[in-house]
Short mmCIF file of C-alpha atoms in Angstrom, two decimals:
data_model
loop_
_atom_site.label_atom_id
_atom_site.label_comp_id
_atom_site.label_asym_id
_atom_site.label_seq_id
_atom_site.Cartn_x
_atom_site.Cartn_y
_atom_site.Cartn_z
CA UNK A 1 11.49 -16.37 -7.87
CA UNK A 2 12.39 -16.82 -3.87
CA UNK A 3 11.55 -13.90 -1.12
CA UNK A 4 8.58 -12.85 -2.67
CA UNK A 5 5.29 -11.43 -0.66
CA UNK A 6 2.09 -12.87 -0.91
CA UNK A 7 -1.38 -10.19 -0.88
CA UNK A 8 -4.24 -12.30 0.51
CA UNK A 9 -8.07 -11.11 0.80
CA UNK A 10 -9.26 -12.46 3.89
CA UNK A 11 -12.96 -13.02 2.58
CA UNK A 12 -16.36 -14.00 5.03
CA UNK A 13 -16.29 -11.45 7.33
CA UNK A 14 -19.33 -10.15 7.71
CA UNK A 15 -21.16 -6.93 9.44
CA UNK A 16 -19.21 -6.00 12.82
CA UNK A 17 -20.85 -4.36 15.49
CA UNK A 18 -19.92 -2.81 18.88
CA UNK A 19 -18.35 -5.61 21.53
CA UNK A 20 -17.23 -7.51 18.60
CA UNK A 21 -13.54 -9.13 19.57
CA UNK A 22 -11.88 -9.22 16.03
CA UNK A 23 -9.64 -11.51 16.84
CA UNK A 24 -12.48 -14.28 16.92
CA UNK A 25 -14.09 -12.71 13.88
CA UNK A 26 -10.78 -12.95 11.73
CA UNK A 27 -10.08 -16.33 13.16
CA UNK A 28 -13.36 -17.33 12.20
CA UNK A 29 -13.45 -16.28 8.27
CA UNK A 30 -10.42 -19.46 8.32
CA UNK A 31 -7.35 -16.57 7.50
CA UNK A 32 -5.15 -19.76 7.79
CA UNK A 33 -2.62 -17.69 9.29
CA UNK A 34 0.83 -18.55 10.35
CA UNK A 35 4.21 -17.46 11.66
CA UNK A 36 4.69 -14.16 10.44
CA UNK A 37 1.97 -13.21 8.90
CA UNK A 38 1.24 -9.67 9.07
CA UNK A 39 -2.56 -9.07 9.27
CA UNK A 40 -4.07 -5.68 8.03
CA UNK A 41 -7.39 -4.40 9.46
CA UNK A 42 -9.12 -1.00 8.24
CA UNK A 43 -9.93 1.23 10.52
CA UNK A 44 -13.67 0.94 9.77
CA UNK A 45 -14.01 -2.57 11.24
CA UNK A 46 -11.77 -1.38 14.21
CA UNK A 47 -13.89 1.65 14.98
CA UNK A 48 -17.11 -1.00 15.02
CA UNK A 49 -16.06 -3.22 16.95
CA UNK A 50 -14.74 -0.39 19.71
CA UNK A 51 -17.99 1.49 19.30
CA UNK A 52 -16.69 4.10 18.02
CA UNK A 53 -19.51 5.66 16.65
CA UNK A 54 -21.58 8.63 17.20
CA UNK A 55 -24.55 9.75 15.29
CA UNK A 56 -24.98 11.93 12.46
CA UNK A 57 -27.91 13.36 10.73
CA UNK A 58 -28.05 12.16 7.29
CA UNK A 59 -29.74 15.27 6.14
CA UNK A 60 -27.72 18.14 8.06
CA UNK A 61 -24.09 18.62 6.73
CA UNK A 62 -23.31 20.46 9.60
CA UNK A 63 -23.53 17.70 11.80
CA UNK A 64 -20.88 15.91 10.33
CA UNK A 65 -19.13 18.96 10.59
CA UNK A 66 -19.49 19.21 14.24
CA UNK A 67 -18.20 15.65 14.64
CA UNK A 68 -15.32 16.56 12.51
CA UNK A 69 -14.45 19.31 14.67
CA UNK A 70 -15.26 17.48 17.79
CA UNK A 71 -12.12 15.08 16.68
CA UNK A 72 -9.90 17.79 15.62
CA UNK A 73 -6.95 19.20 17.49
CA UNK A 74 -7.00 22.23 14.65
CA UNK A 75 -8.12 23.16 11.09
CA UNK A 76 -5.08 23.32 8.71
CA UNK A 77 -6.93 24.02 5.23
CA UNK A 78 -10.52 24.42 4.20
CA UNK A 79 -11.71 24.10 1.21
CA UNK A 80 -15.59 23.81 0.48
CA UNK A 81 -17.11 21.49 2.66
CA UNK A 82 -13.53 19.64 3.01
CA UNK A 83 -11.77 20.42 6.33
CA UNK A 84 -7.87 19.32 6.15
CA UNK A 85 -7.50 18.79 10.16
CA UNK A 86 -5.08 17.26 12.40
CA UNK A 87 -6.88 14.88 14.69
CA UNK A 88 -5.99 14.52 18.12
CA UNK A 89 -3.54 11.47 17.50
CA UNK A 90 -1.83 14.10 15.00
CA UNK A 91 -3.02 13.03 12.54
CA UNK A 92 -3.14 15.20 8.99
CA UNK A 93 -6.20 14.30 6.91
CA UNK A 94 -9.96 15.28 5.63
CA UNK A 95 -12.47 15.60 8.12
CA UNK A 96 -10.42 14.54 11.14
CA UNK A 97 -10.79 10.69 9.09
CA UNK A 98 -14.88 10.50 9.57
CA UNK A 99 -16.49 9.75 6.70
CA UNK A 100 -20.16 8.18 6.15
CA UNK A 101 -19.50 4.82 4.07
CA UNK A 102 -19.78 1.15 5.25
CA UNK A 103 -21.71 2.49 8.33
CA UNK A 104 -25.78 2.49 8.52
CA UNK A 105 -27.49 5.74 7.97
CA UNK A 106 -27.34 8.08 10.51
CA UNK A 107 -24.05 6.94 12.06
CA UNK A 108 -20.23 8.18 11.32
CA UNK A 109 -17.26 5.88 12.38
CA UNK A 110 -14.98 7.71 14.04
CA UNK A 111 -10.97 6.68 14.02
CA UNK A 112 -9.81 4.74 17.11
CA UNK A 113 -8.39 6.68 19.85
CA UNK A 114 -5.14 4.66 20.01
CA UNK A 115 -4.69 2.65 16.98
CA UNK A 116 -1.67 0.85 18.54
CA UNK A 117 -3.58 -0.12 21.13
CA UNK A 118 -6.18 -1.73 18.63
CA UNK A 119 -4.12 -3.50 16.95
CA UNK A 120 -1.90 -4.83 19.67
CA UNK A 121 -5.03 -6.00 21.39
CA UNK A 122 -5.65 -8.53 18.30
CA UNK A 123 -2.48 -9.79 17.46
CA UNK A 124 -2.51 -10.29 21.29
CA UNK A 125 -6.00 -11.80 20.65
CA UNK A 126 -4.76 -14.42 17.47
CA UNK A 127 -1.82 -15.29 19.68
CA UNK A 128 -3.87 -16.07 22.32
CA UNK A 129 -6.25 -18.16 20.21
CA UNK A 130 -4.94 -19.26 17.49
CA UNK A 131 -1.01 -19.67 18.56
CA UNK A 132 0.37 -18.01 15.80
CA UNK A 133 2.43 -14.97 16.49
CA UNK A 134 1.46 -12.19 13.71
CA UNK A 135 1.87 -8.44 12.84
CA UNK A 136 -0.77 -6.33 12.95
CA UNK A 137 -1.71 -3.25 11.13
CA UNK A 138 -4.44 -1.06 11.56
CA UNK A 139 -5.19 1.15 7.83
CA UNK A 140 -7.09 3.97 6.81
CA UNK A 141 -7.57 5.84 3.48
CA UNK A 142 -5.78 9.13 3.28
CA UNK A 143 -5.30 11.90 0.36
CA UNK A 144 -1.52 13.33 0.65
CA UNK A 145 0.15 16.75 -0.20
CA UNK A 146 1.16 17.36 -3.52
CA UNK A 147 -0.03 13.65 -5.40
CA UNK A 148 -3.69 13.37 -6.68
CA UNK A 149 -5.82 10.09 -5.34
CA UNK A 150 -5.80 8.32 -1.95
CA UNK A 151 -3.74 5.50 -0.74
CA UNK A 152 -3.96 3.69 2.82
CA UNK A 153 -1.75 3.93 5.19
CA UNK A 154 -0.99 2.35 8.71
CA UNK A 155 -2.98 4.36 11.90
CA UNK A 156 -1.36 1.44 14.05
CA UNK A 157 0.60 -1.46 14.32
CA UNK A 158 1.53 -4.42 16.65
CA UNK A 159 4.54 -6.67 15.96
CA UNK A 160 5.80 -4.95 12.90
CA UNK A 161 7.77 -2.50 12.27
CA UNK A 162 6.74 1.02 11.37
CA UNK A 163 9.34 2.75 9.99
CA UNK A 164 12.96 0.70 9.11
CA UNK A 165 16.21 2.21 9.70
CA UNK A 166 18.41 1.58 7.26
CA UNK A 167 20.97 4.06 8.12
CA UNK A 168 24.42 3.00 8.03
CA UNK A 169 22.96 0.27 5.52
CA UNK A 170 26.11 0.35 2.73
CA UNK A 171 25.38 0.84 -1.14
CA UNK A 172 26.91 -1.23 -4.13
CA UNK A 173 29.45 1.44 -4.08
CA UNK A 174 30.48 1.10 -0.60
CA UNK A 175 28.75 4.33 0.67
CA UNK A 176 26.01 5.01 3.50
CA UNK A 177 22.54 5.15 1.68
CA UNK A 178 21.36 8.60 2.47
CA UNK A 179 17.99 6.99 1.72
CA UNK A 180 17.91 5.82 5.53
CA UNK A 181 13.78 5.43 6.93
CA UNK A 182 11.59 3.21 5.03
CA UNK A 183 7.74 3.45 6.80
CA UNK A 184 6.78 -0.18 5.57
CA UNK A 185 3.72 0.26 7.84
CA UNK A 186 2.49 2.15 5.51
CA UNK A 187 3.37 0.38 2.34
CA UNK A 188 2.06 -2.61 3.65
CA UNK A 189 -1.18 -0.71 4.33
CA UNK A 190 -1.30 0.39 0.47
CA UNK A 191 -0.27 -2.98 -0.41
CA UNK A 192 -3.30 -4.52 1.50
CA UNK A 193 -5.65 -2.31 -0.43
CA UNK A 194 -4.87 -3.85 -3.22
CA UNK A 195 -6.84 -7.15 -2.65
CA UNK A 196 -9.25 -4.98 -0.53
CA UNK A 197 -10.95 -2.91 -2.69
CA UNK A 198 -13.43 -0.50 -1.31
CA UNK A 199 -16.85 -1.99 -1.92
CA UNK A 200 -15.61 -5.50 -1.87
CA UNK A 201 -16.56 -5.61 1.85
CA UNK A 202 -13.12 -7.03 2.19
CA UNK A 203 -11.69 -5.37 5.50
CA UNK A 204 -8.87 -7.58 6.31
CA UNK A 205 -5.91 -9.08 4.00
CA UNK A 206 -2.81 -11.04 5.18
CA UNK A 207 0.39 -10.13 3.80
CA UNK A 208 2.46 -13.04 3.95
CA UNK A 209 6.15 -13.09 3.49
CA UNK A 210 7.73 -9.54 5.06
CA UNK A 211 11.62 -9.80 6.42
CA UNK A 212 11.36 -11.29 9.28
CA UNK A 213 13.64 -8.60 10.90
CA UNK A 214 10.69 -6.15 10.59
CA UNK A 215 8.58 -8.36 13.17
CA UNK A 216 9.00 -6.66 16.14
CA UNK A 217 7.12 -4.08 18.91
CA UNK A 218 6.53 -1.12 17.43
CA UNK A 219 4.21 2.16 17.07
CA UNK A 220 2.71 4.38 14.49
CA UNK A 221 2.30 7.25 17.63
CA UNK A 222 5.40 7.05 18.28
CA UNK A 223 7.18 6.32 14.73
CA UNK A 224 5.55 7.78 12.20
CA UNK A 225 3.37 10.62 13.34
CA UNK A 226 5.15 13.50 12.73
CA UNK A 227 5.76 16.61 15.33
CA UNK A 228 4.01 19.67 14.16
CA UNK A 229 7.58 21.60 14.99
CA UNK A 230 9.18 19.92 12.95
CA UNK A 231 7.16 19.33 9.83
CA UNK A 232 7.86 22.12 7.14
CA UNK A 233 4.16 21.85 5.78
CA UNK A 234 1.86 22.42 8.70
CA UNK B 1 -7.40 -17.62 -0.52
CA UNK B 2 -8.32 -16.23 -4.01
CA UNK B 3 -7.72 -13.21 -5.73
CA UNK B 4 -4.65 -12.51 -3.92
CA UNK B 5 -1.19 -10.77 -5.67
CA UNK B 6 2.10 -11.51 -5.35
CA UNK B 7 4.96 -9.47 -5.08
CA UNK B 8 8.09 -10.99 -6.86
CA UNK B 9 11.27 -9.44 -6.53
CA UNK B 10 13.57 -9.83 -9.95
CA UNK B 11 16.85 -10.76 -9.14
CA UNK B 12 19.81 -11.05 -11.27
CA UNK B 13 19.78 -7.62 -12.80
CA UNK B 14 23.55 -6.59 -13.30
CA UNK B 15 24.93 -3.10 -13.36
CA UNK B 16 23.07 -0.69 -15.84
CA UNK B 17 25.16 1.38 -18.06
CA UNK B 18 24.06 4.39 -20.60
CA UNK B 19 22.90 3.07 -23.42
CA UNK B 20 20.57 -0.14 -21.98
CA UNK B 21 17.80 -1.11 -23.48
CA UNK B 22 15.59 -1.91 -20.17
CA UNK B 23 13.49 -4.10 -21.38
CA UNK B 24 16.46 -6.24 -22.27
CA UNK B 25 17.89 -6.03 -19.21
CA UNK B 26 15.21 -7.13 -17.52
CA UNK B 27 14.05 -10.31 -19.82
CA UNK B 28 17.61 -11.40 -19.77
CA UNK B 29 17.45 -12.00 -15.82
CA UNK B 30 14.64 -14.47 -16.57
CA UNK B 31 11.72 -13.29 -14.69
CA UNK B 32 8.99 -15.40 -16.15
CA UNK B 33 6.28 -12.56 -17.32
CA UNK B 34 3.21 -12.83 -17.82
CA UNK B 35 0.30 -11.07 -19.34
CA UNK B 36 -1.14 -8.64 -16.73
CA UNK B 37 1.74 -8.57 -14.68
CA UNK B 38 2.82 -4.97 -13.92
CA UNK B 39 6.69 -4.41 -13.83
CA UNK B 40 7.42 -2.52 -11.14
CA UNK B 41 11.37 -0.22 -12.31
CA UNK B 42 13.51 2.14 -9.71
CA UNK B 43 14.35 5.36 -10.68
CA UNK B 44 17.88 4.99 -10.42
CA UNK B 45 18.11 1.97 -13.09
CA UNK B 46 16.04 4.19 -15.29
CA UNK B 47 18.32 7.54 -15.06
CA UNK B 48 20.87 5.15 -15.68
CA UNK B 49 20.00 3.49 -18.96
CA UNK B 50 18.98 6.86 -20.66
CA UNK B 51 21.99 8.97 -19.76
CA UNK B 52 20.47 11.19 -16.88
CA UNK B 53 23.49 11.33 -14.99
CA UNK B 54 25.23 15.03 -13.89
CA UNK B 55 28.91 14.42 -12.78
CA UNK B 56 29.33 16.33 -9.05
CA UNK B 57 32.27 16.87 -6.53
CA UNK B 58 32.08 14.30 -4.16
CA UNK B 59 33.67 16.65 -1.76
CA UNK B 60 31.82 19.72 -2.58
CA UNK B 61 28.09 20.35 -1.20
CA UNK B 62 27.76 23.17 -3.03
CA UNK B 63 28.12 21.18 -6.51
CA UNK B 64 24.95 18.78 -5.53
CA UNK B 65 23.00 21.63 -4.49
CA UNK B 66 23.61 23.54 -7.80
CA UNK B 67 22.26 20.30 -9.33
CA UNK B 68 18.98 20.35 -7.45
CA UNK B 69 18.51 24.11 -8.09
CA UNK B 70 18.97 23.33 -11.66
CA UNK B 71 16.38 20.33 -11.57
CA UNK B 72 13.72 22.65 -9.69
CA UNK B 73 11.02 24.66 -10.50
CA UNK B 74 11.05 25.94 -7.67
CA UNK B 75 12.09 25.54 -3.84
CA UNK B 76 9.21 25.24 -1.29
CA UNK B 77 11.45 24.59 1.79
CA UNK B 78 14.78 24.61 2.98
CA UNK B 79 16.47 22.82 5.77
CA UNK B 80 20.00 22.97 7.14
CA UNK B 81 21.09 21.48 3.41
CA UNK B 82 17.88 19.53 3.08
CA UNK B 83 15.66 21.52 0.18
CA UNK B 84 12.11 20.54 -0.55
CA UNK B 85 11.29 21.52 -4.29
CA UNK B 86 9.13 21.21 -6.67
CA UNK B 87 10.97 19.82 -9.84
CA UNK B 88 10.36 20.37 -13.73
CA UNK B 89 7.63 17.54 -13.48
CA UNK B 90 5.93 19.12 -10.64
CA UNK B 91 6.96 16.20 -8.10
CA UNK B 92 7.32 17.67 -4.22
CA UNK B 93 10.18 15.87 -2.93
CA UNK B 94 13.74 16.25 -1.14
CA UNK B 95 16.62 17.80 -3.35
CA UNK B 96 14.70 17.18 -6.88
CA UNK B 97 14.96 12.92 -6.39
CA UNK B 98 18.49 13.77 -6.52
CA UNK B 99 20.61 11.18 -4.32
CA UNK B 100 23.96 10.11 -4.86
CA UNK B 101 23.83 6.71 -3.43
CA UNK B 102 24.32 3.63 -5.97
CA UNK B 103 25.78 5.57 -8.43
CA UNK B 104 29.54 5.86 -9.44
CA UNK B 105 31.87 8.60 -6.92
CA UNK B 106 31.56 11.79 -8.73
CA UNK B 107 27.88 11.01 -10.32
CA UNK B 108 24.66 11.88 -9.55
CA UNK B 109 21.55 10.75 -11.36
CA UNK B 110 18.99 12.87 -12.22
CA UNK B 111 15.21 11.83 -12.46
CA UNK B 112 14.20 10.41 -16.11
CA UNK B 113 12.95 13.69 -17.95
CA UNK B 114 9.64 11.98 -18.91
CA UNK B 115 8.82 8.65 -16.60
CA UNK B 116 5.69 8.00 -18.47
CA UNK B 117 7.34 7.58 -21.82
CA UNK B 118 10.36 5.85 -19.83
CA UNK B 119 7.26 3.54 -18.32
CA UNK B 120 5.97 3.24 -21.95
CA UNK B 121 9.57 2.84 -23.74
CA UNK B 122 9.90 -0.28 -21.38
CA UNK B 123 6.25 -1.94 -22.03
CA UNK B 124 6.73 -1.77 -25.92
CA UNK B 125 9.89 -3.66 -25.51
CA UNK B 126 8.72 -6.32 -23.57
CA UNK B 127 6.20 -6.36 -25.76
CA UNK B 128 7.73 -6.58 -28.27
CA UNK B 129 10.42 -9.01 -27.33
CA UNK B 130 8.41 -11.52 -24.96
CA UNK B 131 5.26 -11.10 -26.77
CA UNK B 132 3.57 -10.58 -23.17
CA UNK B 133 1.54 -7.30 -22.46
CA UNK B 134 2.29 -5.84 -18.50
CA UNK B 135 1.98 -2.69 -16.88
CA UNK B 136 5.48 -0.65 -16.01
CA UNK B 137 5.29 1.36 -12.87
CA UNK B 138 8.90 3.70 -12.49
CA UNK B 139 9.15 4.47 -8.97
CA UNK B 140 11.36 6.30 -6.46
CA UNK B 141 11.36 7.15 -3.15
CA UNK B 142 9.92 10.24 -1.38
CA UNK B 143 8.94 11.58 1.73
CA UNK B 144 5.78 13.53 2.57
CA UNK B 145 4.27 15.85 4.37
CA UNK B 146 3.12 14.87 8.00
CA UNK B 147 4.35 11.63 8.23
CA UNK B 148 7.83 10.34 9.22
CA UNK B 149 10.20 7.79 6.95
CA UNK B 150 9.83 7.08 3.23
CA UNK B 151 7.64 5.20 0.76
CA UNK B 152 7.99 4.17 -2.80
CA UNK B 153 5.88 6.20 -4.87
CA UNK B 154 5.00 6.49 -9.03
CA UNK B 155 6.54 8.36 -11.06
CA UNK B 156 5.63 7.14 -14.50
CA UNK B 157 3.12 4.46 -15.49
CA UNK B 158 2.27 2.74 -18.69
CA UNK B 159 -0.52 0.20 -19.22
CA UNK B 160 -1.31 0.06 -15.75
CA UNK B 161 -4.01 2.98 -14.03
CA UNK B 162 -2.46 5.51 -12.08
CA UNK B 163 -5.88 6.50 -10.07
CA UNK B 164 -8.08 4.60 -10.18
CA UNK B 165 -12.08 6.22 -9.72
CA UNK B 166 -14.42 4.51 -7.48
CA UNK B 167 -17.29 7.03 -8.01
CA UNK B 168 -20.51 5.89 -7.88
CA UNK B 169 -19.67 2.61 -6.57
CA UNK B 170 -22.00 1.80 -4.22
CA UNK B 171 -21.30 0.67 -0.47
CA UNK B 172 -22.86 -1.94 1.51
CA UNK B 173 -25.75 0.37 2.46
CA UNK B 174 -26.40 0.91 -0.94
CA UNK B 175 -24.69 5.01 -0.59
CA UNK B 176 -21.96 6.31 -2.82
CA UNK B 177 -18.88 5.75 -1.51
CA UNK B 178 -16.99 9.11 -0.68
CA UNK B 179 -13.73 7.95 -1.12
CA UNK B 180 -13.23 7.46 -4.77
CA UNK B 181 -10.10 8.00 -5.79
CA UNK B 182 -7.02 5.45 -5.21
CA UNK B 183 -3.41 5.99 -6.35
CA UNK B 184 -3.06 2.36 -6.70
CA UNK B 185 0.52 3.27 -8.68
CA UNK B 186 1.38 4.54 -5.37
CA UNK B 187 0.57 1.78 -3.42
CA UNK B 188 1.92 -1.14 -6.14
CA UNK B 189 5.06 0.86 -6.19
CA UNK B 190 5.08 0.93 -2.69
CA UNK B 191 4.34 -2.73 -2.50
CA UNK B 192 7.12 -3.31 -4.61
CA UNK B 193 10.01 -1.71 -2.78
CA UNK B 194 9.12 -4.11 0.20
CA UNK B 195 10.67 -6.58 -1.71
CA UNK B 196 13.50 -4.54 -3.51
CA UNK B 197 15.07 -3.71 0.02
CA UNK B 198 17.15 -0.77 -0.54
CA UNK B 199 21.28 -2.37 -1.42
CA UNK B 200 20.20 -5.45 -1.88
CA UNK B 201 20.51 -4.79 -5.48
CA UNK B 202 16.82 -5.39 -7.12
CA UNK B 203 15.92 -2.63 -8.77
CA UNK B 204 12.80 -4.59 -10.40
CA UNK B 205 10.15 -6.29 -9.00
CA UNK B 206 6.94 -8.27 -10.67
CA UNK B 207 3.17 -7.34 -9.35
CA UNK B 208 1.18 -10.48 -10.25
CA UNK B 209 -2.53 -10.68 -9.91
CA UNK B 210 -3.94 -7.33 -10.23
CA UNK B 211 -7.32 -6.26 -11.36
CA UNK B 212 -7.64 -6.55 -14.92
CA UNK B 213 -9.47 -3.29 -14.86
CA UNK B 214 -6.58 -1.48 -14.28
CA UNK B 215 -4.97 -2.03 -17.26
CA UNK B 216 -5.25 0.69 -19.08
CA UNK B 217 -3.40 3.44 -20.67
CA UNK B 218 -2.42 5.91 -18.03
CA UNK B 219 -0.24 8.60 -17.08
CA UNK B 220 1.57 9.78 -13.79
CA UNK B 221 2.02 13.37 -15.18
CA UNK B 222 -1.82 13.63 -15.75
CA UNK B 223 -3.59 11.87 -13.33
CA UNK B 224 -1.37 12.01 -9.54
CA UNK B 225 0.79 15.38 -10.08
CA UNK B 226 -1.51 17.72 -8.31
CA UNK B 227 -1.59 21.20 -10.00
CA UNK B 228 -0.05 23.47 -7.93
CA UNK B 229 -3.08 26.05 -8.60
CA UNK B 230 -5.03 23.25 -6.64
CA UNK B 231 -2.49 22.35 -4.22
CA UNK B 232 -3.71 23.96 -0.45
CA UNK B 233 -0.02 22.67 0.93
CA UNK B 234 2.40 24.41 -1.42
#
């Protein structure tokens, strides 16, 4: 079977800490990356490396609270000791995206403050090393309106495409698909989680094998993150 | 790179007609199954094969509209002719997974009135036919809440976990992990659709190399449709 996609674990990397330039740290685990590779990076790693950190005390719950509302634009829902917020990059998910795994005791990983930025800076980074001219994606863990269970999806991106147009894109019938804005971005997110797993300490997979006409500049901010004013469920 | 998976589109797959046996259809285009692979099925193919098909007046709005207020529950939002519902399943999504596109001028398929058992119906046969045991993931495509463009989501799932529960498994620091719940239907149907493309005719794709774990006896109906009694954005 031709055009197929390949999921790859990129296994070896170890602990990441503040400073860290993951371009060098993915290079180093031996991705063997090529042309048109798209490389997908959780967010935990990310905020590590960018010191994005703060800390928490393990034994007060309101302290993580305070973070979470530190990195919230507003409170949509609460429920409990959930807080549905939108963060300040807009965002919608629980506790503004800080949560306490896969970070020592007595810390919280907050999300990058420009995801795009992130990821552009280490596909600029492979490029610049390495020679090899990837996509990169930038994913996080999310819970969703409506559907039960979590999925990851794509906080930024770099050289691939968010979300596809395919408007005016004709049908086997000859007529305009009214299906018209795929966000691959995030189903190549999910799709990386796949070989991730989430106590695999597996932070970065390669997907290998995406239409090439998806490899281009692009932006979750500016693609994907809805307006409040125009989204009927906020 | 071990423990990767590969996405395989199926290609091949002529026009379905009322009446198909699916699993059929899809041996005959030769895809080369094998145990553990999860088959990943459009909607549209599906609605196709068991009859779900409502004949509409191409040049009459108001005739798909009646058609998605018949296929609703209820409607959560309206906009300009856009209507967000909540269909006899309980899926949120635009005009009850109602689209018109890639079906015969002056049809309109309807969503399968049981995806699981569609999921199921499919599995046995291959089963049965090939002698190989996969997973069978229907899927469509919906929008959300928050985020811009589309993804590929579950609707019905046989042999292959819907959610799958990560409680109790223990992170790097040795804490629980507080994200425990992945959709991974979700995000293999989404990984699926990146290799379907949208007309380019391949309404099946193969998921090779998942987790044995996750193949199990599942259900989209009871494990991702979110009760609306628990629902804080409906």
């Amino acid at each position: 079977m031709t055009g197929g996609i390949s999921l790859l674990p990129v296994r070896g990397i170890g602990e990441v800490v503040p400073g860290d330039v993951l371009a060098e740290v993915i290079l180093a685990a031996d991705p063997g990356l090529e042309d048109g590779d798209v490389v997908v990076v959780t967010q935990k790693v990310v905020s590590k490396a960018e010191g994005r950190l703060a800390t928490v005390d393990p034994d007060d719950p309101l302290d993580h609270k305070r973070l979470v509302l530190d990195e919230a634009r507003r409170v949509l829902r609460r429920r409990g000791d959930l807080l549905i917020t939108e963060t300040k990059h807009g965002f919608v998910c629980a506790n503004s995206g800080i949560d306490l795994s896969n970070v020592a005791i007595g810390q919280a990983a907050l999300l990058p403050l420009d995801s795009d930025r992130s990821a552009r800076r280490i596909r600029d980074g492979i490029r610049a090393r390495a020679g090899v001219e990837v996509g990169v994606i930038i994913s996080d863990t999310f819970g969703r309106a409506w559907r039960k269970g979590l999925t990851d999806v794509a906080l930024g991106t770099a050289g691939i495409a968010a979300v596809v147009d395919l408007r005016g894109t004709i049908d086997a019938q000859g007529r305009e698909l009214q299906v018209t804005e795929v966000c691959v971005a995030d189903e190549l997110a999910g799709a990386a989680e796949l070989v991730m797993g989430k106590a695999a300490g597996v932070p970065v997979a390669v997907v290998r094998g995406v239409d090439p006409g998806w490899l281009r500049e692009s932006s979750v901010a500016a693609e994907v993150v809805r307006d409040p004013a125009e989204d009927l469920f906020r």
